[in-house]
PDB file of C-alpha atoms in Angstrom:
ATOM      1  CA  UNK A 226      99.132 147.150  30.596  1.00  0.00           C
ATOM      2  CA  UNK A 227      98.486 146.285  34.206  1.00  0.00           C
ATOM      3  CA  UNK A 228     101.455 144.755  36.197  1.00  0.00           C
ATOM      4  CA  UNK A 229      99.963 144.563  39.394  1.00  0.00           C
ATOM      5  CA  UNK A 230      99.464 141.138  40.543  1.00  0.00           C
ATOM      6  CA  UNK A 231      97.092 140.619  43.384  1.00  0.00           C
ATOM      7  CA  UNK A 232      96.050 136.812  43.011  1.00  0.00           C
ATOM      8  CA  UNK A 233      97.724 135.621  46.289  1.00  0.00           C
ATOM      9  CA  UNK A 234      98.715 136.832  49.627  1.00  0.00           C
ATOM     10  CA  UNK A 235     101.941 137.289  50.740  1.00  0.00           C
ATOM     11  CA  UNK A 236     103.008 136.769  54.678  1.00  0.00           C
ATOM     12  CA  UNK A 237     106.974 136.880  55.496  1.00  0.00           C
ATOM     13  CA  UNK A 238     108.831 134.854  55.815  1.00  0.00           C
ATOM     14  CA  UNK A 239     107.251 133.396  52.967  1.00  0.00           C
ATOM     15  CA  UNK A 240     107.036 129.771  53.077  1.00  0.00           C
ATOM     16  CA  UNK A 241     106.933 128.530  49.009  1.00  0.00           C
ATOM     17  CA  UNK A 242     105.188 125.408  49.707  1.00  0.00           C
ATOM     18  CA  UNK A 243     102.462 127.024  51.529  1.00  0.00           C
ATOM     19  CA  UNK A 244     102.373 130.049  49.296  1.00  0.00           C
ATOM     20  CA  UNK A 245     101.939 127.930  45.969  1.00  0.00           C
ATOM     21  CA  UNK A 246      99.181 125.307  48.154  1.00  0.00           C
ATOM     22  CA  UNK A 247      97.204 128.267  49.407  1.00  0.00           C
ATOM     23  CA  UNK A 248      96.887 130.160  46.093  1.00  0.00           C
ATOM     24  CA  UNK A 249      94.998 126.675  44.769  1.00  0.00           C
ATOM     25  CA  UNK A 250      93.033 126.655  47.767  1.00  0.00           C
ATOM     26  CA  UNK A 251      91.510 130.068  47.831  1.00  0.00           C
ATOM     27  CA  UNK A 252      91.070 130.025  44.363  1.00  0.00           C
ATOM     28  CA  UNK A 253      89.053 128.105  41.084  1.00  0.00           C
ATOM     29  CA  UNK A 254      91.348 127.753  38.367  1.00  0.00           C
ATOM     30  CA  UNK A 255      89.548 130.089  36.442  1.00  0.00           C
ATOM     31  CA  UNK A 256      90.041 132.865  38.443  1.00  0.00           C
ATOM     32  CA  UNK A 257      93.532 132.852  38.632  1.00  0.00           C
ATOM     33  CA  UNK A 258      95.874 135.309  37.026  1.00  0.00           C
ATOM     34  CA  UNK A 259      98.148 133.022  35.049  1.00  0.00           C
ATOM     35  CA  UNK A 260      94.666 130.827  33.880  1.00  0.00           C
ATOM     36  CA  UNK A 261      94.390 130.940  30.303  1.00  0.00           C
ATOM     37  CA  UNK A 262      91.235 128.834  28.351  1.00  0.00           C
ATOM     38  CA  UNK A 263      93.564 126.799  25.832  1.00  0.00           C
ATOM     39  CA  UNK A 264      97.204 125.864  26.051  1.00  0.00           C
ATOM     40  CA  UNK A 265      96.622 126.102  22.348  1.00  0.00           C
ATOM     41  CA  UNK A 266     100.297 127.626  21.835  1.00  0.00           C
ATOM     42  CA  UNK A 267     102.216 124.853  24.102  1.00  0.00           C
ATOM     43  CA  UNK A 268     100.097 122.071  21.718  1.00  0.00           C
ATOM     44  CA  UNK A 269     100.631 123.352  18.470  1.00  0.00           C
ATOM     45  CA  UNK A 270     104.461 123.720  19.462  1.00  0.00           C
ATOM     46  CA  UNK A 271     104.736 120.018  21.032  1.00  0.00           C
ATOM     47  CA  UNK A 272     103.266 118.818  17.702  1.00  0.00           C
ATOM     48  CA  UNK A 273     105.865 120.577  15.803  1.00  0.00           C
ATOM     49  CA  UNK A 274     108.401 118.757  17.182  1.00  0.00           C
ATOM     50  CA  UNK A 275     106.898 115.667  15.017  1.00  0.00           C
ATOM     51  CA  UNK A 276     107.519 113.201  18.620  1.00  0.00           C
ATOM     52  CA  UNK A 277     105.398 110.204  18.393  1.00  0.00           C
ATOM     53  CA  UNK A 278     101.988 110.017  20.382  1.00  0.00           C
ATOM     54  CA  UNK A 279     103.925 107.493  22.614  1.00  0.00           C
ATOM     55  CA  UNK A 280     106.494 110.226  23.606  1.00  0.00           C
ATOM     56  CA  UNK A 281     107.327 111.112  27.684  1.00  0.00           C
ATOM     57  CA  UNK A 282     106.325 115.214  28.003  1.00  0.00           C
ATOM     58  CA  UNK A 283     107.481 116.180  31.309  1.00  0.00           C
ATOM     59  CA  UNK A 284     105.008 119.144  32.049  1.00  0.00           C
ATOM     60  CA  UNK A 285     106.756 121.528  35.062  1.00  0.00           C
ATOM     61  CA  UNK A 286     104.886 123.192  37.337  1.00  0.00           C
ATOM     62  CA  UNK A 287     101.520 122.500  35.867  1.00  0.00           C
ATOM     63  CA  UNK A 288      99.272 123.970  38.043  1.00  0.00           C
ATOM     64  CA  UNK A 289      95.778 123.476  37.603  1.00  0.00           C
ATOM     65  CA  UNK A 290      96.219 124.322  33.768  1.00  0.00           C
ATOM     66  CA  UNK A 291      94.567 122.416  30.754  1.00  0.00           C
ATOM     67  CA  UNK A 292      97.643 121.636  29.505  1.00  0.00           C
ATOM     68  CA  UNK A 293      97.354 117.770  30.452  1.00  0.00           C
ATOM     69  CA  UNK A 294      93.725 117.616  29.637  1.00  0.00           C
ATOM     70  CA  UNK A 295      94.261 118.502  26.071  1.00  0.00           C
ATOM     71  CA  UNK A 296      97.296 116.442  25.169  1.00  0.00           C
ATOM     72  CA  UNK A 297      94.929 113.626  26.190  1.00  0.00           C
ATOM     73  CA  UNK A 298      92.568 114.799  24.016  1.00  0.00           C
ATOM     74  CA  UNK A 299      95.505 114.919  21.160  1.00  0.00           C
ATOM     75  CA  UNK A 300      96.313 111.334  22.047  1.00  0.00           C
ATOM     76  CA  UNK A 301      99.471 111.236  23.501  1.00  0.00           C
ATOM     77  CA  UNK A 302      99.754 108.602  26.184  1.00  0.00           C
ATOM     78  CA  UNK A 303     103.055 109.417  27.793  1.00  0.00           C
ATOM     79  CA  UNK A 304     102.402 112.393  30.311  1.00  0.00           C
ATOM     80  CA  UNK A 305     103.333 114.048  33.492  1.00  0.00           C
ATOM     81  CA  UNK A 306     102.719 115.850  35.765  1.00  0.00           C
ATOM     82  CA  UNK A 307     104.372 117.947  38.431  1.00  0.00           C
ATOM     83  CA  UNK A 308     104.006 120.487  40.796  1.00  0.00           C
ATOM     84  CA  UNK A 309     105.656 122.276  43.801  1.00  0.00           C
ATOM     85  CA  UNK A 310     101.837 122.163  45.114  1.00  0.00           C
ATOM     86  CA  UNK A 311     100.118 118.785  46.172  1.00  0.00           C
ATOM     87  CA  UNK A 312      96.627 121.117  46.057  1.00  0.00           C
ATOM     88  CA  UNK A 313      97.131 121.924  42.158  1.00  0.00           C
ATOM     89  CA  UNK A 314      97.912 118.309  41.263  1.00  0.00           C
ATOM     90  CA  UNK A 315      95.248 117.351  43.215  1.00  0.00           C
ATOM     91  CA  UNK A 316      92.716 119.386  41.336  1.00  0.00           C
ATOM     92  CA  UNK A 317      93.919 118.188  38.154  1.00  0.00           C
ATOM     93  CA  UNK A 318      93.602 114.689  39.225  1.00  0.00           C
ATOM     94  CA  UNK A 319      89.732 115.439  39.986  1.00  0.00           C
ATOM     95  CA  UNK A 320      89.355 117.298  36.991  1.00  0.00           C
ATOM     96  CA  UNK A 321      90.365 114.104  34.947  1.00  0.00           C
ATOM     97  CA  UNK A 322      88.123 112.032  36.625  1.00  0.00           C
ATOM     98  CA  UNK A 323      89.060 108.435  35.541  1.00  0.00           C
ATOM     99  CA  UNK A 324      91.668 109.736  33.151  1.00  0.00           C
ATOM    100  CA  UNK A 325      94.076 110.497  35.674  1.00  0.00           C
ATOM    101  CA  UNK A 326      95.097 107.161  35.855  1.00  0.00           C
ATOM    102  CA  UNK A 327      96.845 107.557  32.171  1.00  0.00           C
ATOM    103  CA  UNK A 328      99.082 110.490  34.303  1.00  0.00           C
ATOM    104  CA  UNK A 329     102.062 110.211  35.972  1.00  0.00           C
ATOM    105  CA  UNK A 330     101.825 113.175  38.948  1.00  0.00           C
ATOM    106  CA  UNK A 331     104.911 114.317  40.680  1.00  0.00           C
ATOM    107  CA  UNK A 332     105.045 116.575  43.674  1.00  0.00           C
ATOM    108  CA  UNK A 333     108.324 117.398  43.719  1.00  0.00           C
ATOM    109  CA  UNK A 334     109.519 121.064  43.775  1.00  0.00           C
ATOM    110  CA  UNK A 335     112.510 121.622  40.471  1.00  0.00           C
ATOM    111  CA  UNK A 336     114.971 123.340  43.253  1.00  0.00           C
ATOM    112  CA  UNK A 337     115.695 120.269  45.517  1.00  0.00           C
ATOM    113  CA  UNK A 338     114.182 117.328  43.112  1.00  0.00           C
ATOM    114  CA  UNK A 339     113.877 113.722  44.938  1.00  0.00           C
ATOM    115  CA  UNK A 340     112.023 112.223  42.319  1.00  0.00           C
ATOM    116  CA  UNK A 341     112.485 114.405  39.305  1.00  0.00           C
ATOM    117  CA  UNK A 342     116.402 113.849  38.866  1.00  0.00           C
ATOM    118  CA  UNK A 343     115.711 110.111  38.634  1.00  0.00           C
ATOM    119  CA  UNK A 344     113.722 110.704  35.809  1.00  0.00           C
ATOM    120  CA  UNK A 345     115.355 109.611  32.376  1.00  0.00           C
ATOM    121  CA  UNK A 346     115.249 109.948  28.181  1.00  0.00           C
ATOM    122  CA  UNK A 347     112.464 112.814  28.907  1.00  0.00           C
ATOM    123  CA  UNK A 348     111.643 113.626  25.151  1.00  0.00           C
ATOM    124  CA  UNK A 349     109.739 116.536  25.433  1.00  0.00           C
ATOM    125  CA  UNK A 350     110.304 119.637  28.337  1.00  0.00           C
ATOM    126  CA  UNK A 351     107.416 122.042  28.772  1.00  0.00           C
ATOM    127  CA  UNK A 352     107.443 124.695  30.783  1.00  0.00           C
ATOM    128  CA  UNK A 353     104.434 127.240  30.912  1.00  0.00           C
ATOM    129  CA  UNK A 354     105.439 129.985  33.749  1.00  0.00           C
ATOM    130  CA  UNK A 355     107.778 128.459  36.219  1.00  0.00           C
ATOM    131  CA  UNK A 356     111.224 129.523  35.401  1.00  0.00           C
ATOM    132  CA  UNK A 357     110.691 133.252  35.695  1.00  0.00           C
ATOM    133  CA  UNK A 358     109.962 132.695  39.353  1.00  0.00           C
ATOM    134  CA  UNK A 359     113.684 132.256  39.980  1.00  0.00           C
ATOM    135  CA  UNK A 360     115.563 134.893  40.569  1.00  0.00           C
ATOM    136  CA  UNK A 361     118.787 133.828  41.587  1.00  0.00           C
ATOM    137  CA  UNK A 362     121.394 132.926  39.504  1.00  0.00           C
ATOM    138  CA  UNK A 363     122.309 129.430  41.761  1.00  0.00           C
ATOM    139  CA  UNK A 364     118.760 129.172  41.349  1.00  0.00           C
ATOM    140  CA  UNK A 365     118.359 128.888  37.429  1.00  0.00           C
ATOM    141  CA  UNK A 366     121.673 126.605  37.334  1.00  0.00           C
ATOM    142  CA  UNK A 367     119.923 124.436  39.309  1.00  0.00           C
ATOM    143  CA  UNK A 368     116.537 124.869  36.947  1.00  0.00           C
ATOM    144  CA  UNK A 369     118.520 123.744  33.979  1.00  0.00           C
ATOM    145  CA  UNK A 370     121.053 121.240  35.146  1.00  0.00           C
ATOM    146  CA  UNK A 371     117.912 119.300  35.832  1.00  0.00           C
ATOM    147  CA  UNK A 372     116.759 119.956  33.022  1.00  0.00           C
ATOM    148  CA  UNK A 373     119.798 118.350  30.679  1.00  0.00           C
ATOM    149  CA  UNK A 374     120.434 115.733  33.052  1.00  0.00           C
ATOM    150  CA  UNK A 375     116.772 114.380  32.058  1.00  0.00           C
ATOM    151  CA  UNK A 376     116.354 115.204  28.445  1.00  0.00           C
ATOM    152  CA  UNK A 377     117.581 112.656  25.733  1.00  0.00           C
ATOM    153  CA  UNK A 378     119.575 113.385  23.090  1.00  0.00           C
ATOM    154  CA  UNK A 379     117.482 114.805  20.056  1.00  0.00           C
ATOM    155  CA  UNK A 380     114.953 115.991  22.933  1.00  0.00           C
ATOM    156  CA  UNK A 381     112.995 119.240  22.787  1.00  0.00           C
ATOM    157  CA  UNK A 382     112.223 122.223  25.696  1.00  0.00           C
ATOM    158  CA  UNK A 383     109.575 124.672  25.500  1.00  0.00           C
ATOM    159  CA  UNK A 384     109.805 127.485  27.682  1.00  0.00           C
ATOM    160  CA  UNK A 385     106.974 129.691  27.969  1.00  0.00           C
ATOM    161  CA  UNK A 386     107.430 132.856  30.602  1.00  0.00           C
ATOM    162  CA  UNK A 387     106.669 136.384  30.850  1.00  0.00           C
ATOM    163  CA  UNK A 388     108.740 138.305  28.265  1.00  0.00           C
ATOM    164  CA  UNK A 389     110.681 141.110  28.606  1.00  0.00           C
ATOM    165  CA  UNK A 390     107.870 143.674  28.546  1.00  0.00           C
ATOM    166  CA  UNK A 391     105.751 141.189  30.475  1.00  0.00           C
ATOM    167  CA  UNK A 392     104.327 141.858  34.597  1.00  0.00           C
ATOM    168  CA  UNK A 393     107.181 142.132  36.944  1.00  0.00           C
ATOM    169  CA  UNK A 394     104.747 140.081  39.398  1.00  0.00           C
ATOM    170  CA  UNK A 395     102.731 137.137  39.337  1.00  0.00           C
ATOM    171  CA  UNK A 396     100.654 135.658  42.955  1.00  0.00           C
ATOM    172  CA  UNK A 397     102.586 138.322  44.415  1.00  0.00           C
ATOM    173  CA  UNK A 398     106.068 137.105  43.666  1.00  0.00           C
ATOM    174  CA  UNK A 399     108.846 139.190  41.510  1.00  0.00           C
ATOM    175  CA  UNK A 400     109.613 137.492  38.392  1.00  0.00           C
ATOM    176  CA  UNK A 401     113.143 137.483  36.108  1.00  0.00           C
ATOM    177  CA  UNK A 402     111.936 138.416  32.524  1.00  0.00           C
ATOM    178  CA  UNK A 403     113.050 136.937  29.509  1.00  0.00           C
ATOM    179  CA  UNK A 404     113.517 136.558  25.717  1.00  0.00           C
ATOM    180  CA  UNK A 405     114.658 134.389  23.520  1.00  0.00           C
ATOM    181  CA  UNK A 406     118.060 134.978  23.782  1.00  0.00           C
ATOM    182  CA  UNK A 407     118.402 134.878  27.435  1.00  0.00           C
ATOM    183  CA  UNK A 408     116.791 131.604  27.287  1.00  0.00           C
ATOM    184  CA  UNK A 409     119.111 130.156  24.606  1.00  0.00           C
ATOM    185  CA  UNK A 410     122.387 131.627  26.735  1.00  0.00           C
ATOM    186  CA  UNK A 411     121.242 129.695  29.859  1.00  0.00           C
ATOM    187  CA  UNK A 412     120.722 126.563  27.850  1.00  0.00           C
ATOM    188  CA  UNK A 413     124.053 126.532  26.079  1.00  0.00           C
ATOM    189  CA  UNK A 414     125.936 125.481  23.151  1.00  0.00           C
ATOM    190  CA  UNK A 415     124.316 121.796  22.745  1.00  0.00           C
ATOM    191  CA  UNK A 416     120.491 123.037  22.343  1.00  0.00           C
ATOM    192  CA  UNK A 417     119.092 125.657  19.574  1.00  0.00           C
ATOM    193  CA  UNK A 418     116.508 127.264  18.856  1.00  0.00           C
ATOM    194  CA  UNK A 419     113.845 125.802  17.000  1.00  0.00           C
ATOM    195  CA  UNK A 420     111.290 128.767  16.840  1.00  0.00           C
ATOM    196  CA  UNK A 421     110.273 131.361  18.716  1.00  0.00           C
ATOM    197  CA  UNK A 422     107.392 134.568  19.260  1.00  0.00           C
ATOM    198  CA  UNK A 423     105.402 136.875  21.604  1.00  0.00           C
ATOM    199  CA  UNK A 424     101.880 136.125  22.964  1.00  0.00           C
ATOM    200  CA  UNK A 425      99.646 138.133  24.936  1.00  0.00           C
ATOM    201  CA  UNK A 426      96.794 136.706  26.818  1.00  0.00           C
ATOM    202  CA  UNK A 427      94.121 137.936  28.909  1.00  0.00           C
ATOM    203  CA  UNK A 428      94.335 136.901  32.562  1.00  0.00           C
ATOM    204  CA  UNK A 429      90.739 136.482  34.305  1.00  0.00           C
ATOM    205  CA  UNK A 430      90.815 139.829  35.687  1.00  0.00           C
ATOM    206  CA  UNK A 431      91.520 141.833  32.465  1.00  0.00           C
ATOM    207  CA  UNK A 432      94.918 142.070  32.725  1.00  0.00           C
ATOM    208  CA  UNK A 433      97.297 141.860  29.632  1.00  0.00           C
ATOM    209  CA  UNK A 434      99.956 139.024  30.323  1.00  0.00           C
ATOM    210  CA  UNK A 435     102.542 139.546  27.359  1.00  0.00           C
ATOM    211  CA  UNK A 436     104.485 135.857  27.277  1.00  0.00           C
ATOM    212  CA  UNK A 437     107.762 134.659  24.956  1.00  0.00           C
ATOM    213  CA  UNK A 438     107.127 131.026  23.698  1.00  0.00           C
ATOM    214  CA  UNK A 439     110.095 129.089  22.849  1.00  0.00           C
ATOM    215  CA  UNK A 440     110.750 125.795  21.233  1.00  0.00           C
ATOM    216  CA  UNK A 441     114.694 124.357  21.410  1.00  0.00           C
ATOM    217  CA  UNK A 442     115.939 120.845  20.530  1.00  0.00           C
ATOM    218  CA  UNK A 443     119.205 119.309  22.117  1.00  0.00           C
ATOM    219  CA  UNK A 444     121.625 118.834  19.626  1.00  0.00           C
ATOM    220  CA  UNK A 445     124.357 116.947  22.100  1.00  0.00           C
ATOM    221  CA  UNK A 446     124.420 115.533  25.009  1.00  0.00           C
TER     222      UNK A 446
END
């Protein structure tokens, strides 16, 4: 398995905002190391949560993924969007052409939310690849006190992020690796786990990318 991540460039100090904007600039979605054809895995897990078509998914750090494209395509009609990058969302947003209208896209970066925080009754969480890119432990409090203070009761999260045997980079920046457990620890006593397992997907340039999917429901609020 290759770890080596070379899909960005690094300059210090690093500027995140900058970092994350560039790495959509100089690069098609396809060609970048966390791109993946289907978000078949994230789909199949928000329809086993059995939420309505009508249901608000709040899709982190989306990127330039398909994610948003398909769950159109499935029907549901309650989406958004965010990103730490304005370039990725505005990709997306040209991607969907007229569609884009049925999306609600949020710059806002999950650290230091303005807009994000006001956000309310979220029924569905989904994150594909954001969390592991904190590191610190202030960091990840911060990553899921937002997230309870905007899920409903009876809500559901889905974590996706690079496992415990997974890359220990990704666009050049060190990741915190995972598993189920961990996950379950940081969210506490009022959320379990739903279901859980390992999958492995080829990055554009060959690479294995070993991930832990992970489906949890809030129990109390």
């Amino acid at each position: 398995m290759t770890t080596k991540e070379s899909d960005c460039k690094i300059t210090e100090p690093i500027n995140l905002k900058k970092h994350w904007n560039s790495a959509y600039i100089d690069k098609g979605t396809d060609e970048l190391g966390w791109y993946e054809r289907s978000a078949q895995k994230t789909i199949d897990l928000i329809n086993k949560t059995g939420v309505s078509k009508g249901a608000s998914i709040l899709n982190v750090g989306v990127g330039t993924s398909v994610i948003i494209d398909e769950l159109l395509e499935e029907g549901f009609t309650n989406l958004i969007a965010n990103d730490f990058s304005d370039e990725a969302l505005t990709k997306v947003k040209s991607r969907l052409s007229d569609k884009a209208e049925e999306v609600m896209f949020i710059a806002d970066d999950l650290l230091n939310a303005t807009t994000l925080n006001k956000l309310t009754d979220i029924e569905v969480w989904n994150d594909r690849a954001v969390l592991h890119f904190f590191l610190k432990e202030d960091e990840q409090t911060t990553y899921f006190n937002l997230l309870k203070q905007v899920v409903k009761q009876n809500g559901f999260v889905i974590i996706a992020v690079f496992s415990l045997d997974g890359a220990k980079k990704c666009c050049g920046l060190p990741l915190q690796l995972y598993d189920e457990k961990m996950l379950l620890e940081k969210l506490g006593k009022d959320f379990k786990l739903i279901e859980s397992f390992k999958h492995t997907f080829i990055n554009p340039n060959g690479g294995e990318r070993p991930y832990v999917y992970t489906l949890f429901q809030r129990i109390n609020k």
